PDB file of N, CA and C in Angstrom:
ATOM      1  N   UNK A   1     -83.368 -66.255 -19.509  1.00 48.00           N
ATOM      2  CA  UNK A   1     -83.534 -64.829 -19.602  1.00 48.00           C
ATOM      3  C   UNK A   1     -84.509 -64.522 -20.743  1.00 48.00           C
ATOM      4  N   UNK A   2     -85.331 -63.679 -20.423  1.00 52.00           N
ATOM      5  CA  UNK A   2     -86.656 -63.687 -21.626  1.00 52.00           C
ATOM      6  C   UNK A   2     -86.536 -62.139 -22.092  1.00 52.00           C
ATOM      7  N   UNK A   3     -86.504 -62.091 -23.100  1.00 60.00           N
ATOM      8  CA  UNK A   3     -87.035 -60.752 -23.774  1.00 60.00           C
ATOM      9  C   UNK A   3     -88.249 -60.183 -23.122  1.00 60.00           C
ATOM     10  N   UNK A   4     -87.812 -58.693 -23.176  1.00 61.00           N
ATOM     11  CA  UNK A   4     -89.211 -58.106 -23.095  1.00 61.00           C
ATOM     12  C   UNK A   4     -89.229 -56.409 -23.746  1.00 61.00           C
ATOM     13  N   UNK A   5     -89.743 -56.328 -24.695  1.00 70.00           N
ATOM     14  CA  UNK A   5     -90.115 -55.212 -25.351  1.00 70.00           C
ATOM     15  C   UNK A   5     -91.068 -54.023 -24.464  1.00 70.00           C
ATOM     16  N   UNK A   6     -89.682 -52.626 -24.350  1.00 84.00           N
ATOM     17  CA  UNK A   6     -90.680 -52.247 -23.696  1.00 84.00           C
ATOM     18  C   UNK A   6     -90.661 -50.611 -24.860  1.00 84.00           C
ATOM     19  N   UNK A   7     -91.753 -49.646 -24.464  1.00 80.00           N
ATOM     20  CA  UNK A   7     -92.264 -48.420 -25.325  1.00 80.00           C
ATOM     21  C   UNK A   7     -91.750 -47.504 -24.155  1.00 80.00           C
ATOM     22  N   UNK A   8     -91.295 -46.652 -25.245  1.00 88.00           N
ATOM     23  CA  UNK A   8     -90.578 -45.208 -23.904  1.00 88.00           C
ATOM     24  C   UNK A   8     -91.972 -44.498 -23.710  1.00 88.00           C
ATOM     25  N   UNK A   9     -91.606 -44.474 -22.444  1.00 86.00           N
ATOM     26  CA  UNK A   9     -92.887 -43.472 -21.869  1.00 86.00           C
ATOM     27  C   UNK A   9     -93.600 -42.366 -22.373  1.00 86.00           C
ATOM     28  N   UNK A  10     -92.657 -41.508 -23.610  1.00 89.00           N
ATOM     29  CA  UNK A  10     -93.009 -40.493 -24.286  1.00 89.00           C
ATOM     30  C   UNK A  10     -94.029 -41.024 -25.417  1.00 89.00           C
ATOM     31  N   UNK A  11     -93.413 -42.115 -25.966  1.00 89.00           N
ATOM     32  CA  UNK A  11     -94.087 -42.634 -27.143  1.00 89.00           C
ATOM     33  C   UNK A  11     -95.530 -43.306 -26.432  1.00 89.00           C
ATOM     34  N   UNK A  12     -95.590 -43.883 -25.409  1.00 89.00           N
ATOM     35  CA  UNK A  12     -96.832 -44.763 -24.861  1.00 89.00           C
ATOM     36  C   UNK A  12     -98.059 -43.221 -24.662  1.00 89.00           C
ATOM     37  N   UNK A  13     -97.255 -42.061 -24.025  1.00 90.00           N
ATOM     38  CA  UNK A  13     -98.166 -41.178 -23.780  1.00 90.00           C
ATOM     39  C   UNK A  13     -98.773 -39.994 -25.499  1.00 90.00           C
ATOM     40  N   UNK A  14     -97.972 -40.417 -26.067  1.00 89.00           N
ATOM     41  CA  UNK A  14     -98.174 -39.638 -27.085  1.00 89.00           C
ATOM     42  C   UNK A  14     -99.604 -40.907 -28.199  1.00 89.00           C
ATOM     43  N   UNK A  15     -99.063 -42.171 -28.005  1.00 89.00           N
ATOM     44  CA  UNK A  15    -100.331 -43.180 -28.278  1.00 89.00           C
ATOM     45  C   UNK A  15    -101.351 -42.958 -27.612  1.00 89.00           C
ATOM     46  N   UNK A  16    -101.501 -42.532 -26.395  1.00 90.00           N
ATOM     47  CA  UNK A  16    -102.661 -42.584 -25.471  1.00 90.00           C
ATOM     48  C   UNK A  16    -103.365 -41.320 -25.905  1.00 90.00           C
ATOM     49  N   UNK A  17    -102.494 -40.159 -25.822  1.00 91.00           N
ATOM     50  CA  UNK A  17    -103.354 -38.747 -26.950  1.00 91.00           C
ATOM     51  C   UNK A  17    -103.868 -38.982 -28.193  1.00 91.00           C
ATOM     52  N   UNK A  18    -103.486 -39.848 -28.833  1.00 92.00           N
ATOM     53  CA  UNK A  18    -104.110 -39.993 -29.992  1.00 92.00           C
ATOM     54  C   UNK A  18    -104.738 -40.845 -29.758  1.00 92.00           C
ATOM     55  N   UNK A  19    -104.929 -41.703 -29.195  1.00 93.00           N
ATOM     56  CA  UNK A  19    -106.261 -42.746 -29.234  1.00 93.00           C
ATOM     57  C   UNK A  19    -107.490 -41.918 -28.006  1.00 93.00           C
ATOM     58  N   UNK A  20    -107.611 -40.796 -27.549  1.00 95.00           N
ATOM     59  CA  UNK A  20    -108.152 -39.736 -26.976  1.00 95.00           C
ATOM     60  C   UNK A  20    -109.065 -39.188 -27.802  1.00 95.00           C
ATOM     61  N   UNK A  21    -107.928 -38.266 -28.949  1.00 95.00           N
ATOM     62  CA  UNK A  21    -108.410 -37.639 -29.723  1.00 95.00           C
ATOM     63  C   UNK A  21    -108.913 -38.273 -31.210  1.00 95.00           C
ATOM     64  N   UNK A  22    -108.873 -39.317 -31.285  1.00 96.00           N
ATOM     65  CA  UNK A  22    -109.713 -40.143 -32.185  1.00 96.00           C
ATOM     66  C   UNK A  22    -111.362 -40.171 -31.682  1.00 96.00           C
ATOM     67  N   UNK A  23    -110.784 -40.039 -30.169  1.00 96.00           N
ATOM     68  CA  UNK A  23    -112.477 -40.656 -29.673  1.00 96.00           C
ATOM     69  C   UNK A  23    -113.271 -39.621 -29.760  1.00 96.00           C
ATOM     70  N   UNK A  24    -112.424 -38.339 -29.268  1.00 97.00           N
ATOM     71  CA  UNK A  24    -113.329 -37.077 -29.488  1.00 97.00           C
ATOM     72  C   UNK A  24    -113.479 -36.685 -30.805  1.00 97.00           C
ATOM     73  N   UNK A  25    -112.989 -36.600 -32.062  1.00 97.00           N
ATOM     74  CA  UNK A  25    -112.804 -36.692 -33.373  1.00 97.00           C
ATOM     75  C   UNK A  25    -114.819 -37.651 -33.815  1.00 97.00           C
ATOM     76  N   UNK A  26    -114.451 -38.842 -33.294  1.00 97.00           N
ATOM     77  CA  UNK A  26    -115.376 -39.310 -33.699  1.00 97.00           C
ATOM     78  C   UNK A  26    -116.884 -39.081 -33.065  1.00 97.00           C
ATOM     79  N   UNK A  27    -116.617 -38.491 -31.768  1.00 98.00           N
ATOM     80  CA  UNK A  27    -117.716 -38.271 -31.053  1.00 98.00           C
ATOM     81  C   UNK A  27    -118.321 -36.523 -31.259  1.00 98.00           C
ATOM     82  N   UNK A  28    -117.312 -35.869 -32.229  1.00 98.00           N
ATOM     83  CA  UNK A  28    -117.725 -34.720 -32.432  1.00 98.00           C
ATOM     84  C   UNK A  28    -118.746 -34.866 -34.354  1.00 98.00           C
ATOM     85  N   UNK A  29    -117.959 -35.695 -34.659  1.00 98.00           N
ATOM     86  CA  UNK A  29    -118.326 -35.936 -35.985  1.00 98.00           C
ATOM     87  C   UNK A  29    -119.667 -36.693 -35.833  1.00 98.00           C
ATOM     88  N   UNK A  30    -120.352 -37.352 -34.716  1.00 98.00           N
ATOM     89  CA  UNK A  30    -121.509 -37.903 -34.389  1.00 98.00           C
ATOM     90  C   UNK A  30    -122.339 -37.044 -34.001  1.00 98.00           C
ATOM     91  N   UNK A  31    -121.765 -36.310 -33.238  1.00 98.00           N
ATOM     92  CA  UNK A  31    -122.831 -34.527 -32.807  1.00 98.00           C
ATOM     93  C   UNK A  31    -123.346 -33.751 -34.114  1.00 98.00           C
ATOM     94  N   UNK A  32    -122.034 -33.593 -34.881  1.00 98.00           N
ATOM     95  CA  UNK A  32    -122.337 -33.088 -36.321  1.00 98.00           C
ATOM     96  C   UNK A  32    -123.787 -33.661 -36.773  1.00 98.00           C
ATOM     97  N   UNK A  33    -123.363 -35.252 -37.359  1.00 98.00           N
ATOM     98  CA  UNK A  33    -124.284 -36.044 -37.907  1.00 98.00           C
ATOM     99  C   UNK A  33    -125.917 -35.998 -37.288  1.00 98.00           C
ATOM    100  N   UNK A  34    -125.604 -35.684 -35.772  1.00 98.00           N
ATOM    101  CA  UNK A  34    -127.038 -35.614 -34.947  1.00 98.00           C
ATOM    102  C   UNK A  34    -127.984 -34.267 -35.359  1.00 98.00           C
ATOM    103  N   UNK A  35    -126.962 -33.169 -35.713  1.00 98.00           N
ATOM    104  CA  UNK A  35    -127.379 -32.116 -35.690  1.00 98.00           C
ATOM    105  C   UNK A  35    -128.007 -31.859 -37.200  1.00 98.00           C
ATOM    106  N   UNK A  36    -127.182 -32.621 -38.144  1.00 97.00           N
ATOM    107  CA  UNK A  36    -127.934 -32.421 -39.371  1.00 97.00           C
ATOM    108  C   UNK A  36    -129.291 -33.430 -39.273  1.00 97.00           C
ATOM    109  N   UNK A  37    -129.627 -34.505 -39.035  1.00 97.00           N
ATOM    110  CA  UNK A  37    -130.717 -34.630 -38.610  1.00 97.00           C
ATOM    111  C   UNK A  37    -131.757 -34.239 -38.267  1.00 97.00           C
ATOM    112  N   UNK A  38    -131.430 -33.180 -37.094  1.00 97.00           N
ATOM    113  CA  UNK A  38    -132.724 -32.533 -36.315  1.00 97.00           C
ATOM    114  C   UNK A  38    -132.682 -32.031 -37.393  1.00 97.00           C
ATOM    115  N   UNK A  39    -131.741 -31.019 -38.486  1.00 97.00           N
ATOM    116  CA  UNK A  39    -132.209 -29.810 -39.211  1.00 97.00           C
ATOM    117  C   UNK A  39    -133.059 -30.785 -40.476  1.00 97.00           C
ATOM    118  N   UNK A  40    -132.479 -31.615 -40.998  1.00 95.00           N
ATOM    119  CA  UNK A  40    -132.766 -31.860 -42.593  1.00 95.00           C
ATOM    120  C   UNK A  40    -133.179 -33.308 -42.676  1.00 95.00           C
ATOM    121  N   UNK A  41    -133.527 -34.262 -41.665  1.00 94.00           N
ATOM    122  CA  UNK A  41    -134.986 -35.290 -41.390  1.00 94.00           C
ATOM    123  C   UNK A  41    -133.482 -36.823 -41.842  1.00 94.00           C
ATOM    124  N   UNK A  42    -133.763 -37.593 -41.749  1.00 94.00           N
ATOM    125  CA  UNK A  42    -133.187 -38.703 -42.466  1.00 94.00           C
ATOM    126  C   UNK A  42    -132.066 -39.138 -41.243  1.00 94.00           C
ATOM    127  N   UNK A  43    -131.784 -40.466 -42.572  1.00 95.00           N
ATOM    128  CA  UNK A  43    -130.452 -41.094 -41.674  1.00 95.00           C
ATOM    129  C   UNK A  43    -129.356 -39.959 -41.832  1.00 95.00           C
ATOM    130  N   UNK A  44    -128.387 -39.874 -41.007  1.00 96.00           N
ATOM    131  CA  UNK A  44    -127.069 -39.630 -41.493  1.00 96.00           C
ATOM    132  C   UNK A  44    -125.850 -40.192 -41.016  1.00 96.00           C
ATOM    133  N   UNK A  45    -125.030 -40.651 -41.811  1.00 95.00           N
ATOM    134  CA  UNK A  45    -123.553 -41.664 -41.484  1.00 95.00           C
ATOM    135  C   UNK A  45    -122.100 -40.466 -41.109  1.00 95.00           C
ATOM    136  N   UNK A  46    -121.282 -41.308 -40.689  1.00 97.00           N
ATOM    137  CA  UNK A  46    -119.857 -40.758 -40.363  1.00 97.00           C
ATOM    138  C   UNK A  46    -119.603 -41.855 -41.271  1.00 97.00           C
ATOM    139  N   UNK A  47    -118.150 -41.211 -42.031  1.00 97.00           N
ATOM    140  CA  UNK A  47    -116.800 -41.750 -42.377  1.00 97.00           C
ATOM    141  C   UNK A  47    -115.700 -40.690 -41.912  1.00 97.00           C
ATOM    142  N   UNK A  48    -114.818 -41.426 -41.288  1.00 98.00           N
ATOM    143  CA  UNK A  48    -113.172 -40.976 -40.654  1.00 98.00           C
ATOM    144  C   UNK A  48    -112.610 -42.204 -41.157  1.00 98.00           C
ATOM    145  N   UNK A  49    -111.367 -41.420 -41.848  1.00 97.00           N
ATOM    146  CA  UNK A  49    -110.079 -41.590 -42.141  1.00 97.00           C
ATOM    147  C   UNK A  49    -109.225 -41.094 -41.973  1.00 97.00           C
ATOM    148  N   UNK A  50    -108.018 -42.012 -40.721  1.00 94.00           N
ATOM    149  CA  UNK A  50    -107.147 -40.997 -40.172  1.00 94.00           C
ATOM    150  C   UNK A  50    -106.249 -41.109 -40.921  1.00 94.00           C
ATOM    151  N   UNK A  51    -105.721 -41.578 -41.910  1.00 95.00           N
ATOM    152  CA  UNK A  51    -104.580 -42.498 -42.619  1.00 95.00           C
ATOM    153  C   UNK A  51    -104.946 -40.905 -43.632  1.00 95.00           C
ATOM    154  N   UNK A  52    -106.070 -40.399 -43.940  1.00 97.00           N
ATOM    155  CA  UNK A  52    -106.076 -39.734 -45.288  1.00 97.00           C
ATOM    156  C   UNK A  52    -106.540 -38.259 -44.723  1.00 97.00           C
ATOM    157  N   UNK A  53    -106.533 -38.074 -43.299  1.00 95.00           N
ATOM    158  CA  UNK A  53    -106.890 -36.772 -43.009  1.00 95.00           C
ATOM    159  C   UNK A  53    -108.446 -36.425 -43.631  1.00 95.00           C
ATOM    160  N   UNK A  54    -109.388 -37.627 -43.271  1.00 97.00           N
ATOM    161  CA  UNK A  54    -110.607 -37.612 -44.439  1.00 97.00           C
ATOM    162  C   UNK A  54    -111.857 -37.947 -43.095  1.00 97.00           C
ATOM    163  N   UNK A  55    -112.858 -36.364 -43.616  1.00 97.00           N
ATOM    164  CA  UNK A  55    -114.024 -36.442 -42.454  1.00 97.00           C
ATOM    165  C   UNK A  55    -115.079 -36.578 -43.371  1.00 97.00           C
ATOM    166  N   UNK A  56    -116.050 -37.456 -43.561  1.00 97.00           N
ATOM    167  CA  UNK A  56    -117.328 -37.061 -44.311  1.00 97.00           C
ATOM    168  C   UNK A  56    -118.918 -37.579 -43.285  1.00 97.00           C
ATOM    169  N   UNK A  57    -119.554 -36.731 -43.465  1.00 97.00           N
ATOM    170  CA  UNK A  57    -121.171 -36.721 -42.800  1.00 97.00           C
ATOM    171  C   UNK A  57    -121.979 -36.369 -44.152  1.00 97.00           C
ATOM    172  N   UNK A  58    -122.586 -37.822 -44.207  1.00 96.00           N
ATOM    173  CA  UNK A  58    -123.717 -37.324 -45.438  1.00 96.00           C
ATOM    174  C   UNK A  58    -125.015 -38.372 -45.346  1.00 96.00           C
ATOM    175  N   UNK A  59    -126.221 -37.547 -45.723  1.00 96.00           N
ATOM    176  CA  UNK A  59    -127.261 -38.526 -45.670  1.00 96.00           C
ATOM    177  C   UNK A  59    -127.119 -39.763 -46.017  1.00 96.00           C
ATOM    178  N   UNK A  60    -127.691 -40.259 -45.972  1.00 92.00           N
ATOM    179  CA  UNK A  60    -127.968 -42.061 -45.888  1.00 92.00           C
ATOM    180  C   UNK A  60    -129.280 -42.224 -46.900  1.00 92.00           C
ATOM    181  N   UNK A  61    -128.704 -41.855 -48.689  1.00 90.00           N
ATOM    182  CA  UNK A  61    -130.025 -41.757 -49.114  1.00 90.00           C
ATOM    183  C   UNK A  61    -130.999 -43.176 -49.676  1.00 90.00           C
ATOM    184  N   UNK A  62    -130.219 -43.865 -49.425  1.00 87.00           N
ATOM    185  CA  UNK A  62    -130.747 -45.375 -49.642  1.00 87.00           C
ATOM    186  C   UNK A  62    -132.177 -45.612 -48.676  1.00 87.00           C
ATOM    187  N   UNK A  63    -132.050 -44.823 -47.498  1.00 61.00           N
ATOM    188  CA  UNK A  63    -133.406 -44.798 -46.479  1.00 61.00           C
ATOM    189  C   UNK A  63    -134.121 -43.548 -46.672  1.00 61.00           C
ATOM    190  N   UNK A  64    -135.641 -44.287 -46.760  1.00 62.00           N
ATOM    191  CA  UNK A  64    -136.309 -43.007 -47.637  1.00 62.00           C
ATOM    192  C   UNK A  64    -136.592 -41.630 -46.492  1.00 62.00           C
ATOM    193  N   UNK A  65    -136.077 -40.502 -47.023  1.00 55.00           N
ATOM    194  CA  UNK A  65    -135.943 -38.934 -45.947  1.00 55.00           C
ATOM    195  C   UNK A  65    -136.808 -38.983 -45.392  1.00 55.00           C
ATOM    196  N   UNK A  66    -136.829 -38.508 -43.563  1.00 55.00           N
ATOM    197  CA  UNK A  66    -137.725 -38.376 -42.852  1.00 55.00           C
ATOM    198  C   UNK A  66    -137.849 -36.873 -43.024  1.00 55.00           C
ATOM    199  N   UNK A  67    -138.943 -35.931 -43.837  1.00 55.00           N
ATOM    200  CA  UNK A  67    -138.934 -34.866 -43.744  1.00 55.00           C
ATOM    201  C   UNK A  67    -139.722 -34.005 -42.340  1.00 55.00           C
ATOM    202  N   UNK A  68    -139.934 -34.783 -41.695  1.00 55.00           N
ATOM    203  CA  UNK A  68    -140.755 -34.411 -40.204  1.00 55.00           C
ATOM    204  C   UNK A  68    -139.667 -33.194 -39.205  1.00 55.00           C
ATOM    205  N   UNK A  69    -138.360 -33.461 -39.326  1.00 54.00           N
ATOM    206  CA  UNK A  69    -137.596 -32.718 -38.211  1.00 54.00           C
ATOM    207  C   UNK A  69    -137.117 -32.056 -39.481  1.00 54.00           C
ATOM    208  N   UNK A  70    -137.184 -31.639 -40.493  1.00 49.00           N
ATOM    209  CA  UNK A  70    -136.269 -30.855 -41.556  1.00 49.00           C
ATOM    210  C   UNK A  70    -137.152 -29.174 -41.760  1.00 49.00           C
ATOM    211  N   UNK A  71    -138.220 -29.099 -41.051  1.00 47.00           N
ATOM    212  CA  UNK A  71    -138.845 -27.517 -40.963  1.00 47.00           C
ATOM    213  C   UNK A  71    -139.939 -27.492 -42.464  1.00 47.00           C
ATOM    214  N   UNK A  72    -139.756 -28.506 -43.324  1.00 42.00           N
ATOM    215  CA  UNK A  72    -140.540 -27.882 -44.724  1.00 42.00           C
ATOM    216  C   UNK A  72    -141.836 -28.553 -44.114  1.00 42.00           C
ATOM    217  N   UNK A  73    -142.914 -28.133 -45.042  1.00 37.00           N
ATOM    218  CA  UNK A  73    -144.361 -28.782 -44.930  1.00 37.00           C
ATOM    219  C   UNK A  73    -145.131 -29.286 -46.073  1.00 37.00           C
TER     220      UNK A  73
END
């Protein structure tokens, strides 16, 4: 007779929403990042932390600014 571990259906569906909304989380925070781009030229990174409730989008200033898509002249 073998063990078998199983997850109540509530808990498996409530994992599956959150691994959902991680994806959209991160795929909105990439739109962000895209959008500061077009406005203000350069790289820009995501950091998410779900553990700390922690969103950050900030240039990438180690790569030198592309001021071409940022509007100045």
């Amino acid at each position: 007779m073998s063990k078998t571990s199983t997850i109540h259906p509530m808990l498996q569906t409530q994992v599956a929403n959150a691994s959902i909304r991680a994806v959209q989380i991160a795929a909105v925070a990439k739109h962000l990042a895209d959008l500061m781009r077009e406005v203000h030229g350069g790289r820009w990174r995501t950091v998410i932390s779900h553990d700390t409730g922690f969103v950050l989008i900030n240039q990438d200033l180690s790569d030198p600014v592309d001021k071409s898509n940022s509007g100045e002249n």
